[in-house]
Amino acid sequence: MVLIVVFGASLDASSLAGVDKSTVSMLDRLRGEPLPRRVQSHPGLPDGRRARVARHSGQPARYARATEIAASIGQVVAFGLGFLGLFGNPLLIFIAIFVYLAASSEAQLVAMRAMSRDVPVAAAMMTQIARLEPQAHIDEAVDTLLRTSQSEFPVVDSAGMLVGVLSRADLIRALKMLGPDARIATP
Amino acid sequence: MTKDIPTISHRACLEEAIRLLQEKRAPAVGVVDASGKLAA
């Protein structure tokens, strides 16, 4: 009901067809997306409640959509708060910024999780990556850092097991504190 | 060097890797094969 009143939602088949297209804007998706009735009636539900509503409706994938709607409403509220802050208490502007950013962040996070649900990790992992051995010296790691574009290096023992990760910051710190002859496993 | 890097099977889904990154606050997640070796 909120979607229909605020966003002018419609439930006809033609508008529903474009819901999953990435080229369709968020508002257009909201107009066309038929959410479970209980989610529609409570779009601003807190996180846990939204999950429960989506789960109980038998459509867990709708959680992301419900979050997107809740975030949109939160952003509208943030705009309202910011507008009021311009003419009243300036503290409202800071609250509005916080609410807006939090809503955006939450929506992006949930959307990313939803998109990654069916993607195998092998499809996203880095395969051409330089590795370091725990016994290697810091200067060898520095050479590798300069030779590659990586900022983190997996440290792998002779058996191929992951021992840790050496970051650029770790490397610079170790170089400064221990010198170039120290072993990687030390820092 | 950061130790205790979380690892995940190469057969797992990306969502699980993201969850691990967030929960462990690790700089990376190691993808390992069935024998526990870092997958190439």
mmCIF file of C-alpha atoms in Angstrom:
data_model
loop_
_atom_site.group_PDB
_atom_site.id
_atom_site.type_symbol
_atom_site.label_atom_id
_atom_site.label_comp_id
_atom_site.label_asym_id
_atom_site.label_seq_id
_atom_site.Cartn_x
_atom_site.Cartn_y
_atom_site.Cartn_z
ATOM 1 C CA MET A 1 0.000 0.000 0.000
ATOM 2 C CA VAL A 2 2.861 2.330 0.875
ATOM 3 C CA LEU A 3 4.516 1.546 -2.444
ATOM 4 C CA ILE A 4 1.343 2.241 -4.344
ATOM 5 C CA VAL A 5 0.679 5.531 -2.538
ATOM 6 C CA VAL A 6 4.261 6.881 -2.321
ATOM 7 C CA PHE A 7 5.882 5.460 -5.439
ATOM 8 C CA GLY A 8 2.866 4.887 -7.633
ATOM 9 C CA ALA A 9 3.392 1.149 -7.737
ATOM 10 C CA SER A 10 1.472 -1.036 -10.138
ATOM 11 C CA LEU A 11 1.140 -4.784 -10.198
ATOM 12 C CA ASP A 12 0.525 -5.402 -13.884
ATOM 13 C CA ALA A 13 2.544 -8.077 -15.711
ATOM 14 C CA SER A 14 4.332 -5.683 -18.072
ATOM 15 C CA SER A 15 5.910 -3.716 -15.254
ATOM 16 C CA LEU A 16 6.908 -6.884 -13.428
ATOM 17 C CA ALA A 17 8.889 -8.144 -16.419
ATOM 18 C CA GLY A 18 11.600 -5.521 -15.987
ATOM 19 C CA VAL A 19 12.158 -6.086 -12.305
ATOM 20 C CA ASP A 20 15.309 -8.189 -12.584
ATOM 21 C CA LYS A 21 16.936 -6.154 -15.370
ATOM 22 C CA SER A 22 20.004 -4.323 -14.162
ATOM 23 C CA THR A 23 19.221 -1.410 -16.459
ATOM 24 C CA VAL A 24 15.950 -0.694 -14.690
ATOM 25 C CA SER A 25 16.323 1.998 -12.062
ATOM 26 C CA MET A 26 15.628 1.299 -8.427
ATOM 27 C CA LEU A 27 12.458 3.387 -8.359
ATOM 28 C CA ASP A 28 11.156 1.657 -11.455
ATOM 29 C CA ARG A 29 11.851 -1.658 -9.808
ATOM 30 C CA LEU A 30 10.010 -0.537 -6.716
ATOM 31 C CA ARG A 31 7.029 0.476 -8.777
ATOM 32 C CA GLY A 32 6.840 -2.904 -10.427
ATOM 33 C CA GLU A 33 8.005 -5.282 -7.734
ATOM 34 C CA PRO A 34 5.267 -7.286 -6.000
ATOM 35 C CA LEU A 35 6.597 -7.756 -2.484
ATOM 36 C CA PRO A 36 4.967 -10.050 0.020
ATOM 37 C CA ARG A 37 2.004 -8.242 1.509
ATOM 38 C CA ARG A 38 3.407 -8.264 5.033
ATOM 39 C CA VAL A 39 6.645 -6.671 3.844
ATOM 40 C CA GLN A 40 4.783 -4.091 1.817
ATOM 41 C CA SER A 41 2.795 -3.027 4.808
ATOM 42 C CA HIS A 42 5.917 -2.578 6.959
ATOM 43 C CA PRO A 43 8.711 -1.315 4.665
ATOM 44 C CA GLY A 44 10.585 0.406 7.479
ATOM 45 C CA LEU A 45 10.935 -2.678 9.616
ATOM 46 C CA PRO A 46 14.161 -3.135 11.564
ATOM 47 C CA ASP A 47 16.740 -5.559 10.196
ATOM 48 C CA GLY A 48 15.826 -8.707 12.116
ATOM 49 C CA ARG A 49 12.108 -8.217 11.631
ATOM 50 C CA ARG A 50 12.567 -7.713 7.908
ATOM 51 C CA ALA A 51 14.453 -10.998 7.699
ATOM 52 C CA ARG A 52 11.773 -12.836 9.621
ATOM 53 C CA VAL A 53 8.988 -11.390 7.523
ATOM 54 C CA ALA A 54 10.803 -12.300 4.314
ATOM 55 C CA ARG A 55 11.594 -15.799 5.595
ATOM 56 C CA HIS A 56 8.074 -16.476 6.792
ATOM 57 C CA SER A 57 6.650 -15.330 3.516
ATOM 58 C CA GLY A 58 8.505 -18.243 1.921
ATOM 59 C CA GLN A 59 10.711 -16.004 -0.209
ATOM 60 C CA PRO A 60 14.103 -15.403 1.456
ATOM 61 C CA ALA A 61 15.423 -13.712 -1.683
ATOM 62 C CA ARG A 62 12.951 -10.932 -1.051
ATOM 63 C CA TYR A 63 14.984 -9.860 1.962
ATOM 64 C CA ALA A 64 17.303 -7.896 -0.285
ATOM 65 C CA ARG A 65 14.367 -6.211 -1.961
ATOM 66 C CA ALA A 66 12.778 -5.425 1.395
ATOM 67 C CA THR A 67 16.056 -3.905 2.577
ATOM 68 C CA GLU A 68 16.286 -1.837 -0.581
ATOM 69 C CA ILE A 69 12.825 -0.428 0.049
ATOM 70 C CA ALA A 70 13.558 0.218 3.710
ATOM 71 C CA ALA A 71 16.776 2.006 2.740
ATOM 72 C CA SER A 72 14.922 4.146 0.204
ATOM 73 C CA ILE A 73 12.393 5.173 2.796
ATOM 74 C CA GLY A 74 15.190 5.860 5.278
ATOM 75 C CA GLN A 75 16.852 8.114 2.713
ATOM 76 C CA VAL A 76 13.612 9.991 2.113
ATOM 77 C CA VAL A 77 13.298 10.485 5.865
ATOM 78 C CA ALA A 78 16.923 11.646 5.938
ATOM 79 C CA PHE A 79 16.185 14.255 3.265
ATOM 80 C CA GLY A 80 13.240 15.444 5.328
ATOM 81 C CA LEU A 81 15.361 15.680 8.448
ATOM 82 C CA GLY A 82 18.058 17.556 6.577
ATOM 83 C CA PHE A 83 15.508 19.971 5.182
ATOM 84 C CA LEU A 84 14.109 20.602 8.657
ATOM 85 C CA GLY A 85 17.649 21.058 9.916
ATOM 86 C CA LEU A 86 18.214 23.896 7.458
ATOM 87 C CA PHE A 87 15.468 25.909 9.127
ATOM 88 C CA GLY A 88 15.707 24.600 12.666
ATOM 89 C CA ASN A 89 18.202 22.597 14.634
ATOM 90 C CA PRO A 90 21.435 22.073 12.630
ATOM 91 C CA LEU A 91 21.989 18.860 14.560
ATOM 92 C CA LEU A 92 19.263 17.329 12.409
ATOM 93 C CA ILE A 93 21.510 17.754 9.371
ATOM 94 C CA PHE A 94 24.178 15.546 10.925
ATOM 95 C CA ILE A 95 21.555 12.989 11.916
ATOM 96 C CA ALA A 96 20.212 13.090 8.361
ATOM 97 C CA ILE A 97 23.671 12.484 6.890
ATOM 98 C CA PHE A 98 24.199 9.579 9.251
ATOM 99 C CA VAL A 99 20.816 8.026 8.428
ATOM 100 C CA TYR A 100 21.351 8.491 4.691
ATOM 101 C CA LEU A 101 24.802 6.900 4.670
ATOM 102 C CA ALA A 102 23.735 4.042 6.945
ATOM 103 C CA ALA A 103 20.754 3.271 4.733
ATOM 104 C CA SER A 104 22.910 3.299 1.587
ATOM 105 C CA SER A 105 25.539 1.102 3.176
ATOM 106 C CA GLU A 106 23.028 -1.444 4.399
ATOM 107 C CA ALA A 107 21.265 -1.636 1.051
ATOM 108 C CA GLN A 108 24.543 -2.108 -0.826
ATOM 109 C CA LEU A 109 25.720 -4.786 1.569
ATOM 110 C CA VAL A 110 22.513 -6.785 1.367
ATOM 111 C CA ALA A 111 22.369 -6.406 -2.414
ATOM 112 C CA MET A 112 25.956 -7.616 -2.726
ATOM 113 C CA ARG A 113 25.181 -10.649 -0.591
ATOM 114 C CA ALA A 114 22.083 -11.432 -2.604
ATOM 115 C CA MET A 115 23.985 -11.187 -5.887
ATOM 116 C CA SER A 116 26.824 -13.369 -4.629
ATOM 117 C CA ARG A 117 24.561 -16.142 -3.364
ATOM 118 C CA ASP A 118 24.859 -18.374 -6.406
ATOM 119 C CA VAL A 119 28.327 -17.315 -7.558
ATOM 120 C CA PRO A 120 31.079 -19.873 -6.843
ATOM 121 C CA VAL A 121 34.038 -18.413 -5.008
ATOM 122 C CA ALA A 122 36.332 -19.842 -7.685
ATOM 123 C CA ALA A 123 34.809 -17.403 -10.160
ATOM 124 C CA ALA A 124 35.865 -14.382 -8.120
ATOM 125 C CA MET A 125 39.187 -15.385 -6.568
ATOM 126 C CA MET A 126 42.561 -14.167 -7.786
ATOM 127 C CA THR A 127 44.522 -16.942 -9.460
ATOM 128 C CA GLN A 128 47.598 -15.147 -10.760
ATOM 129 C CA ILE A 129 49.004 -14.089 -7.440
ATOM 130 C CA ALA A 130 52.544 -13.934 -6.129
ATOM 131 C CA ARG A 131 53.169 -15.964 -3.002
ATOM 132 C CA LEU A 132 55.827 -15.710 -0.349
ATOM 133 C CA GLU A 133 57.415 -18.348 1.847
ATOM 134 C CA PRO A 134 57.632 -17.883 5.615
ATOM 135 C CA GLN A 135 61.430 -18.241 5.470
ATOM 136 C CA ALA A 136 61.832 -15.551 2.838
ATOM 137 C CA HIS A 137 63.612 -12.335 3.783
ATOM 138 C CA ILE A 138 61.921 -8.955 3.933
ATOM 139 C CA ASP A 139 63.974 -7.669 1.012
ATOM 140 C CA GLU A 140 62.637 -10.507 -1.154
ATOM 141 C CA ALA A 141 59.121 -9.435 -0.208
ATOM 142 C CA VAL A 142 59.991 -5.841 -1.095
ATOM 143 C CA ASP A 143 61.236 -7.014 -4.505
ATOM 144 C CA THR A 144 57.983 -8.889 -5.018
ATOM 145 C CA LEU A 145 55.996 -5.849 -3.928
ATOM 146 C CA LEU A 146 57.799 -3.689 -6.482
ATOM 147 C CA ARG A 147 57.512 -6.308 -9.224
ATOM 148 C CA THR A 148 53.763 -6.845 -8.872
ATOM 149 C CA SER A 149 50.679 -4.707 -8.348
ATOM 150 C CA GLN A 150 49.575 -6.652 -5.296
ATOM 151 C CA SER A 151 49.246 -5.007 -1.928
ATOM 152 C CA GLU A 152 48.747 -8.250 -0.006
ATOM 153 C CA PHE A 153 50.725 -11.447 -0.346
ATOM 154 C CA PRO A 154 49.693 -14.903 0.826
ATOM 155 C CA VAL A 155 52.430 -16.557 2.844
ATOM 156 C CA VAL A 156 52.432 -20.261 2.018
ATOM 157 C CA ASP A 157 54.597 -22.995 3.522
ATOM 158 C CA SER A 158 56.347 -25.738 1.562
ATOM 159 C CA ALA A 159 53.255 -27.960 1.813
ATOM 160 C CA GLY A 160 51.104 -25.315 0.156
ATOM 161 C CA MET A 161 49.215 -24.454 3.323
ATOM 162 C CA LEU A 162 48.273 -20.823 3.968
ATOM 163 C CA VAL A 163 50.263 -19.446 6.903
ATOM 164 C CA GLY A 164 49.127 -15.833 6.777
ATOM 165 C CA VAL A 165 48.910 -12.690 4.708
ATOM 166 C CA LEU A 166 51.598 -10.041 4.460
ATOM 167 C CA SER A 167 50.259 -6.611 3.604
ATOM 168 C CA ARG A 168 52.156 -3.625 2.248
ATOM 169 C CA ALA A 169 51.759 -1.899 5.621
ATOM 170 C CA ASP A 170 53.113 -4.976 7.437
ATOM 171 C CA LEU A 171 56.050 -5.050 5.072
ATOM 172 C CA ILE A 172 56.963 -1.385 5.531
ATOM 173 C CA ARG A 173 56.631 -1.721 9.298
ATOM 174 C CA ALA A 174 58.840 -4.826 9.348
ATOM 175 C CA LEU A 175 61.402 -3.189 7.097
ATOM 176 C CA LYS A 176 61.626 -0.211 9.425
ATOM 177 C CA MET A 177 61.705 -2.191 12.679
ATOM 178 C CA LEU A 178 63.585 -5.360 11.739
ATOM 179 C CA GLY A 179 65.521 -4.498 8.618
ATOM 180 C CA PRO A 180 65.727 -6.228 5.230
ATOM 181 C CA ASP A 181 67.336 -9.436 6.503
ATOM 182 C CA ALA A 182 64.517 -10.424 8.839
ATOM 183 C CA ARG A 183 62.302 -13.346 7.945
ATOM 184 C CA ILE A 184 58.720 -12.813 6.858
ATOM 185 C CA ALA A 185 57.287 -15.109 9.512
ATOM 186 C CA THR A 186 58.779 -12.906 12.255
ATOM 187 C CA PRO A 187 56.645 -9.737 11.923
ATOM 188 C CA MET B 1 52.177 -10.752 8.812
ATOM 189 C CA THR B 2 48.576 -11.373 9.711
ATOM 190 C CA LYS B 3 48.022 -14.935 10.860
ATOM 191 C CA ASP B 4 44.752 -16.816 11.352
ATOM 192 C CA ILE B 5 43.482 -15.937 7.911
ATOM 193 C CA PRO B 6 40.080 -17.566 7.358
ATOM 194 C CA THR B 7 39.921 -20.107 4.583
ATOM 195 C CA ILE B 8 37.079 -21.336 2.459
ATOM 196 C CA SER B 9 36.592 -24.241 0.102
ATOM 197 C CA HIS B 10 36.909 -23.509 -3.585
ATOM 198 C CA ARG B 11 33.459 -25.057 -3.973
ATOM 199 C CA ALA B 12 31.822 -22.551 -1.603
ATOM 200 C CA CYS B 13 29.767 -19.629 -2.817
ATOM 201 C CA LEU B 14 30.928 -16.032 -2.830
ATOM 202 C CA GLU B 15 28.338 -15.060 -0.244
ATOM 203 C CA GLU B 16 30.084 -17.281 2.301
ATOM 204 C CA ALA B 17 33.427 -15.600 1.528
ATOM 205 C CA ILE B 18 31.906 -12.144 2.036
ATOM 206 C CA ARG B 19 30.379 -13.264 5.328
ATOM 207 C CA LEU B 20 33.764 -14.557 6.492
ATOM 208 C CA LEU B 21 35.493 -11.314 5.528
ATOM 209 C CA GLN B 22 32.988 -9.319 7.544
ATOM 210 C CA GLU B 23 32.861 -11.579 10.573
ATOM 211 C CA LYS B 24 36.597 -12.135 10.941
ATOM 212 C CA ARG B 25 37.557 -8.649 9.794
ATOM 213 C CA ALA B 26 40.378 -10.263 7.859
ATOM 214 C CA PRO B 27 42.236 -8.613 4.956
ATOM 215 C CA ALA B 28 41.562 -11.624 2.747
ATOM 216 C CA VAL B 29 40.035 -15.074 2.625
ATOM 217 C CA GLY B 30 42.164 -17.971 1.451
ATOM 218 C CA VAL B 31 40.530 -20.310 -1.051
ATOM 219 C CA VAL B 32 41.711 -23.848 -0.419
ATOM 220 C CA ASP B 33 41.219 -27.153 -2.180
ATOM 221 C CA ALA B 34 40.028 -30.403 -0.627
ATOM 222 C CA SER B 35 43.458 -31.099 0.890
ATOM 223 C CA GLY B 36 43.604 -27.674 2.530
ATOM 224 C CA LYS B 37 46.218 -26.257 0.174
ATOM 225 C CA LEU B 38 45.840 -22.770 -1.199
ATOM 226 C CA ALA B 39 44.006 -23.093 -4.496
ATOM 227 C CA ALA B 40 45.737 -21.699 -7.558
#
